[in-house]
PDB file of C-alpha atoms in Angstrom:
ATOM      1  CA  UNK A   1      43.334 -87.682  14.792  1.00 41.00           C
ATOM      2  CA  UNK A   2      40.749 -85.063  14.543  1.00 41.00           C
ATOM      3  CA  UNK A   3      40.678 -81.804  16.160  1.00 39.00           C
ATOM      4  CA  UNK A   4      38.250 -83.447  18.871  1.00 41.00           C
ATOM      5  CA  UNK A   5      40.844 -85.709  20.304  1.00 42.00           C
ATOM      6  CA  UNK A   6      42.153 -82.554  22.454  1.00 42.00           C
ATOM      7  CA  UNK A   7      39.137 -81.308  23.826  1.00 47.00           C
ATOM      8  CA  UNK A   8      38.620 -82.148  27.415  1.00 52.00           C
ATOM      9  CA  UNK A   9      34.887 -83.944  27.755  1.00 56.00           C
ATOM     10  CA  UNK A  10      33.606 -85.709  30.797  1.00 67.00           C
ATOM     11  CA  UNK A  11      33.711 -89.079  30.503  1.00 86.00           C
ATOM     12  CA  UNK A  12      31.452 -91.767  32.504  1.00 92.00           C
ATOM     13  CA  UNK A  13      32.905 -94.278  30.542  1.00 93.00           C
ATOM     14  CA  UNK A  14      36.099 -93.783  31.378  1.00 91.00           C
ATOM     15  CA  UNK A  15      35.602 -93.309  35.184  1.00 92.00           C
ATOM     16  CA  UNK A  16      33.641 -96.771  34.645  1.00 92.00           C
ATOM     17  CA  UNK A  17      36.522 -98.326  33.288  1.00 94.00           C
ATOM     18  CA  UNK A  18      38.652 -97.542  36.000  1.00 92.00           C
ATOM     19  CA  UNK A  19      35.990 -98.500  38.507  1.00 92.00           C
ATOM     20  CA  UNK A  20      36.013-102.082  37.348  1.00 92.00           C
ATOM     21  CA  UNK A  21      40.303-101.999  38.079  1.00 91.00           C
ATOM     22  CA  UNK A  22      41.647-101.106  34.999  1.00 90.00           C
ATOM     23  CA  UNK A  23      43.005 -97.824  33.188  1.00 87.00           C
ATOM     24  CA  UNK A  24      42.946 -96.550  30.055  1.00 88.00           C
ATOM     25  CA  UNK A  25      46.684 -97.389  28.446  1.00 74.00           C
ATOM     26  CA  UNK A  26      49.102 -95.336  27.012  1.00 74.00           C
ATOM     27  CA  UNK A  27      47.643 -94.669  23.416  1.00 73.00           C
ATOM     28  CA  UNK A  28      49.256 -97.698  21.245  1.00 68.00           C
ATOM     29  CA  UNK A  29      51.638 -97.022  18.263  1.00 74.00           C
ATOM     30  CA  UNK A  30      51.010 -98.146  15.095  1.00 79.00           C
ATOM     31  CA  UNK A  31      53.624-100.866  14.425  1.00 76.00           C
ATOM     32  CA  UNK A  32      53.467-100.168  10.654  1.00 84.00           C
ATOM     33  CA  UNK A  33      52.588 -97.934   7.746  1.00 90.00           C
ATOM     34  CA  UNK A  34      48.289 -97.603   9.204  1.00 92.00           C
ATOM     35  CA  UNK A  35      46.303 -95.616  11.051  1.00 94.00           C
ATOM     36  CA  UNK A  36      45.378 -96.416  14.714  1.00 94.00           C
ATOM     37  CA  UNK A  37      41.277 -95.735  13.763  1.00 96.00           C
ATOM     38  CA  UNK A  38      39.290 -94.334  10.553  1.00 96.00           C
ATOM     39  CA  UNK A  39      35.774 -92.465  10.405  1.00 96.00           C
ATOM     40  CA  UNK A  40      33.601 -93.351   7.752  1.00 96.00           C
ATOM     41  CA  UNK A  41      30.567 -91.206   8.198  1.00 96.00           C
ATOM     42  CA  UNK A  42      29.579 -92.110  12.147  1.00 97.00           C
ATOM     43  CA  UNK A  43      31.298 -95.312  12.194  1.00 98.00           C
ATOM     44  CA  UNK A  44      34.848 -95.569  13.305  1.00 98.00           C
ATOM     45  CA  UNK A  45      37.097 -98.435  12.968  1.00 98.00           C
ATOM     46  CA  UNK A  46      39.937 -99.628  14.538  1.00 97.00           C
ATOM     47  CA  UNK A  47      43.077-101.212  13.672  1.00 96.00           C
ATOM     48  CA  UNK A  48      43.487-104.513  15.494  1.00 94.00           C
ATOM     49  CA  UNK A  49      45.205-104.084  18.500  1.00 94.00           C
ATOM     50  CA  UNK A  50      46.811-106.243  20.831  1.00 93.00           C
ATOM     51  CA  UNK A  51      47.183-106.849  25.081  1.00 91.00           C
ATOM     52  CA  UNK A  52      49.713-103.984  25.796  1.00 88.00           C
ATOM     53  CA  UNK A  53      50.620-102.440  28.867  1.00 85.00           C
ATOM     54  CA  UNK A  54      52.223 -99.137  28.209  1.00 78.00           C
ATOM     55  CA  UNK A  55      55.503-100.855  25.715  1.00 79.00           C
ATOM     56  CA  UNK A  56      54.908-104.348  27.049  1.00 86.00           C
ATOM     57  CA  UNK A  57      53.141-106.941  25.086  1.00 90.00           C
ATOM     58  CA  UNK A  58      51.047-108.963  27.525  1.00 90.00           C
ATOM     59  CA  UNK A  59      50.716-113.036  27.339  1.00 94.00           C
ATOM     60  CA  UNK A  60      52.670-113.498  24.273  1.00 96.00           C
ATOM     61  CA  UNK A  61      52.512-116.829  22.606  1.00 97.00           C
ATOM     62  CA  UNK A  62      49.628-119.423  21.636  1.00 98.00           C
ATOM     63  CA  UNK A  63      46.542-120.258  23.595  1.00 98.00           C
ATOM     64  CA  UNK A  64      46.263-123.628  24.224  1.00 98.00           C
ATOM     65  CA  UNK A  65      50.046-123.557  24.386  1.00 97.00           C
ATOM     66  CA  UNK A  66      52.264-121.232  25.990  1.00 96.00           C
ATOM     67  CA  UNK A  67      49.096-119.010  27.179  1.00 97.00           C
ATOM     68  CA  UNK A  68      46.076-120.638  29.124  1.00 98.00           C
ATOM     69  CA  UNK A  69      42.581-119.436  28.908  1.00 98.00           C
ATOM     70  CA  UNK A  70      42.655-117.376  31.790  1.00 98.00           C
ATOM     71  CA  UNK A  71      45.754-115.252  30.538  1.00 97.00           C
ATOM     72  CA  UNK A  72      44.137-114.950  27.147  1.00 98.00           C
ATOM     73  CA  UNK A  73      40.523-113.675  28.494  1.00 98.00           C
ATOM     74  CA  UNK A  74      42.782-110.925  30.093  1.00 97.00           C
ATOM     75  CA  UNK A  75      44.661-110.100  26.884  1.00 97.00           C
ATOM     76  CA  UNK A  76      41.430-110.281  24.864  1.00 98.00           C
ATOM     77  CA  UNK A  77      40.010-107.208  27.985  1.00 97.00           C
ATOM     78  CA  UNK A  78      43.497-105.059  27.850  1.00 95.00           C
ATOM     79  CA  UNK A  79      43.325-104.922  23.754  1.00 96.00           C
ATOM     80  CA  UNK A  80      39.590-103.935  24.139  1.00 97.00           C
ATOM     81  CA  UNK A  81      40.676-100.988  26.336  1.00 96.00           C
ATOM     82  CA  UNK A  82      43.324-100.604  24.224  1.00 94.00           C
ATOM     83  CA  UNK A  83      41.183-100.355  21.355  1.00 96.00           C
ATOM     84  CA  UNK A  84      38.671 -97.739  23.489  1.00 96.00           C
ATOM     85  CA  UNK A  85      41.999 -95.707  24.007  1.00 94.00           C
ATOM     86  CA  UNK A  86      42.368 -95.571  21.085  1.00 95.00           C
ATOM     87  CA  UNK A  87      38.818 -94.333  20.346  1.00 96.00           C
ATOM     88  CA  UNK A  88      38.639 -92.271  22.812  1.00 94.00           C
ATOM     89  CA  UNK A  89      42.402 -90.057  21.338  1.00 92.00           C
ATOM     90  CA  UNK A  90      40.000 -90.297  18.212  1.00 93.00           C
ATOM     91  CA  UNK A  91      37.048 -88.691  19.611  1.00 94.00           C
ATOM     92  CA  UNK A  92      37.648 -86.886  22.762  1.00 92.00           C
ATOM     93  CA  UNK A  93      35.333 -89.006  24.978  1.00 93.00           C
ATOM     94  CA  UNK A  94      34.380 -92.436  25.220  1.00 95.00           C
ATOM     95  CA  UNK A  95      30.702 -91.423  25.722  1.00 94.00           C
ATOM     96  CA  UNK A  96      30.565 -89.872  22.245  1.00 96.00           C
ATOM     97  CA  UNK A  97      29.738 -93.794  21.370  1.00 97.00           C
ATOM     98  CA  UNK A  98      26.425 -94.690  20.994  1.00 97.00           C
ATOM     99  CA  UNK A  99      26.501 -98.344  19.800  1.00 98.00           C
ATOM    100  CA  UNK A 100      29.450-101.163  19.420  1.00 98.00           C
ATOM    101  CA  UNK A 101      28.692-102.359  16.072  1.00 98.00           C
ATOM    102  CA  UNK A 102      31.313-105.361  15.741  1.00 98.00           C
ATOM    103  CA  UNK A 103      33.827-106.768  17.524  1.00 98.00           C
ATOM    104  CA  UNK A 104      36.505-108.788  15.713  1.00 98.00           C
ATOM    105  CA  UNK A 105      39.092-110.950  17.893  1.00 98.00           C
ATOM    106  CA  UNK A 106      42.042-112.911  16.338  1.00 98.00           C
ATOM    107  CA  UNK A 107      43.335-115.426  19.079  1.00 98.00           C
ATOM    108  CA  UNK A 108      47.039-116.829  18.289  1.00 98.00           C
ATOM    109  CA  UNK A 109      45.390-120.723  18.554  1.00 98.00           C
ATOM    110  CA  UNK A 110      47.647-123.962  19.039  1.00 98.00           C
ATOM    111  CA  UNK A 111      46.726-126.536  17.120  1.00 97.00           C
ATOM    112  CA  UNK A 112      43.290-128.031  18.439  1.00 97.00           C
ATOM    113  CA  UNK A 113      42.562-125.198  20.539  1.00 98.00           C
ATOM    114  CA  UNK A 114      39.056-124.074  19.941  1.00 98.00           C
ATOM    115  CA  UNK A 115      37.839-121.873  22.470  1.00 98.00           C
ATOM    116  CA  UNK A 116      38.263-118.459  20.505  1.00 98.00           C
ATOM    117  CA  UNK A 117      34.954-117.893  21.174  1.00 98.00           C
ATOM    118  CA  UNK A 118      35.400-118.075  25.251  1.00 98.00           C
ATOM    119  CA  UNK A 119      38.834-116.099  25.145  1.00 98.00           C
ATOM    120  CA  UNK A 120      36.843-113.131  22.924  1.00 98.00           C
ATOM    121  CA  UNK A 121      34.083-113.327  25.099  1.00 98.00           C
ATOM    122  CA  UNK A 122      35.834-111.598  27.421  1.00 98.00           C
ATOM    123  CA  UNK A 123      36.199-108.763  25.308  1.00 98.00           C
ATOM    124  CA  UNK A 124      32.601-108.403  24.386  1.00 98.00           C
ATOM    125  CA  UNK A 125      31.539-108.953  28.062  1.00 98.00           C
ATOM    126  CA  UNK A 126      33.597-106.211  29.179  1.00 98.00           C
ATOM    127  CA  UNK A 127      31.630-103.904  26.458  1.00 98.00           C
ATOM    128  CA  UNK A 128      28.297-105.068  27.507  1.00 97.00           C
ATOM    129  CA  UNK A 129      29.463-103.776  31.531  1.00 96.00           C
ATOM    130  CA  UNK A 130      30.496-100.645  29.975  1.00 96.00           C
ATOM    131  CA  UNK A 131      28.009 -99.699  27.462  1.00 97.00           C
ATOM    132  CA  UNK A 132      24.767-102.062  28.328  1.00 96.00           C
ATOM    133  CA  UNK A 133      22.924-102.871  25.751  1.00 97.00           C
ATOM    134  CA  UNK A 134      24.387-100.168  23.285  1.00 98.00           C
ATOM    135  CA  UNK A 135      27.421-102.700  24.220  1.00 97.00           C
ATOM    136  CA  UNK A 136      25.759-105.617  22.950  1.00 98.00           C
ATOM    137  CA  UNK A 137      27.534-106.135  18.914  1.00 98.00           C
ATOM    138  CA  UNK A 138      28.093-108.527  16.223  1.00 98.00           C
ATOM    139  CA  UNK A 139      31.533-110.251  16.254  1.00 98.00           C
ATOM    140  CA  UNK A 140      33.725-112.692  14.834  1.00 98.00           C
ATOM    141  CA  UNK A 141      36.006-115.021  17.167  1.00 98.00           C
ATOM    142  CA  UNK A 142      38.732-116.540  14.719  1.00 98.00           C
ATOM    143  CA  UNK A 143      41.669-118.739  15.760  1.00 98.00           C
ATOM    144  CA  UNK A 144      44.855-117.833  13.219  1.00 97.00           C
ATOM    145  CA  UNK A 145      48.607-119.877  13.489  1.00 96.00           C
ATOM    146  CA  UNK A 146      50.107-116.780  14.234  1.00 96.00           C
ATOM    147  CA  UNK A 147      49.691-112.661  15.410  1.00 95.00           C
ATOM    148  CA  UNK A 148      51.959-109.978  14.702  1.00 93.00           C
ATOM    149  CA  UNK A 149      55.132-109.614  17.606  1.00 93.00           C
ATOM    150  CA  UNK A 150      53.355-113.217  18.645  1.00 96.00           C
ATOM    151  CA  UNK A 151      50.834-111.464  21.203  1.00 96.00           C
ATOM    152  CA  UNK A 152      48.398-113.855  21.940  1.00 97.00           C
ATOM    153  CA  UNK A 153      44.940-112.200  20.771  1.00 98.00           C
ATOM    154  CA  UNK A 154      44.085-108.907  18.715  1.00 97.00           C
ATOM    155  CA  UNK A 155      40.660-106.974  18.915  1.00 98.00           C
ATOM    156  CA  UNK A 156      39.124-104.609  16.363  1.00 98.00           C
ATOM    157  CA  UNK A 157      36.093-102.848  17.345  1.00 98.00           C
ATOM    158  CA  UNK A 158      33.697-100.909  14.586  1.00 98.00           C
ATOM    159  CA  UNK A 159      31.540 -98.096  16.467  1.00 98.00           C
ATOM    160  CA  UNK A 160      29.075 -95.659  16.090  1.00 98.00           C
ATOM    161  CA  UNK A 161      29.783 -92.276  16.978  1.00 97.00           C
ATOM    162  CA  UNK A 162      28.369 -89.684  15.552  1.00 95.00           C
ATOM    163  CA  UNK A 163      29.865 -86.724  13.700  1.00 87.00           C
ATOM    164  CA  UNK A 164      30.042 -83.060  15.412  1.00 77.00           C
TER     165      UNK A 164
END
């Protein structure tokens, strides 16, 4: 984390957040040998992260399965705050982010499910409330057999933000 991440900043985007009903989670452990996020000149990156609420992973199983769409749209929302937690422990404030460049969502698909692309547009409408059109990003929805600790979907979100 960089020296940023404990400075106190206001933070619209935050108070946003929690206007729409939800908070800003514990910040997430990395469950291996990575790095939650990564700067690379003004972009930052982060690691795919799943639906966790504080220790406990939310909706775990397939979609189409064990999960229905409704569950996964709300697992596909908590790992996209999950992943702005994590972004804003990176950077101090969530308004330091002045465009969502990509949005990447894994969903944990049965066989012959093939609504990725409604469960991780959850995610990506849930930017666009936040952020408007700075909100607005490219994205891939892909359906895989299986997610790490089974959770259900996994987001990874590439920002700008730029440098101090």
């Amino acid at each position: 984390m960089t020296s940023s991440s404990t400075t106190e900043r206001p933070d619209r985007i935050a108070d946003r957040i929690r206007e729409l009903g939800h908070e800003l989670e514990v910040m997430p452990r990395p469950a291996g040998s990575y790095v939650p996020a990564k700067r690379a000149g003004d972009l930052v990156i982060t690691s795919s992260i799943s639906a966790k609420r504080g220790t406990e992973l939310r909706h775990v199983g397939q979609v189409g399965d064990v999960i229905g769409l409704a569950e996964a749209r709300e697992s596909a929302v908590l790992a996209v705050i999950n992943c702005l937690t994590v972004l804003r422990a990176e950077l101090g404030s969530l308004e330091r982010i002045t465009d969502v460049v990509r949005l990447t969502g894994w969903v944990n698909s049965a066989p012959g499910f093939v609504d990725q692309h409604k469960v991780v547009d959850a995610a990506s409408e849930f930017l666009v409330e936040l952020y408007g059109d700075a909100g607005r990003h490219a994205r891939a929805a892909l359906g895989i057999a299986a997610l790490p600790m089974n959770c259900s979907v996994g987001i990874e979100l590439t920002v700008i933000a730029p440098a101090e």
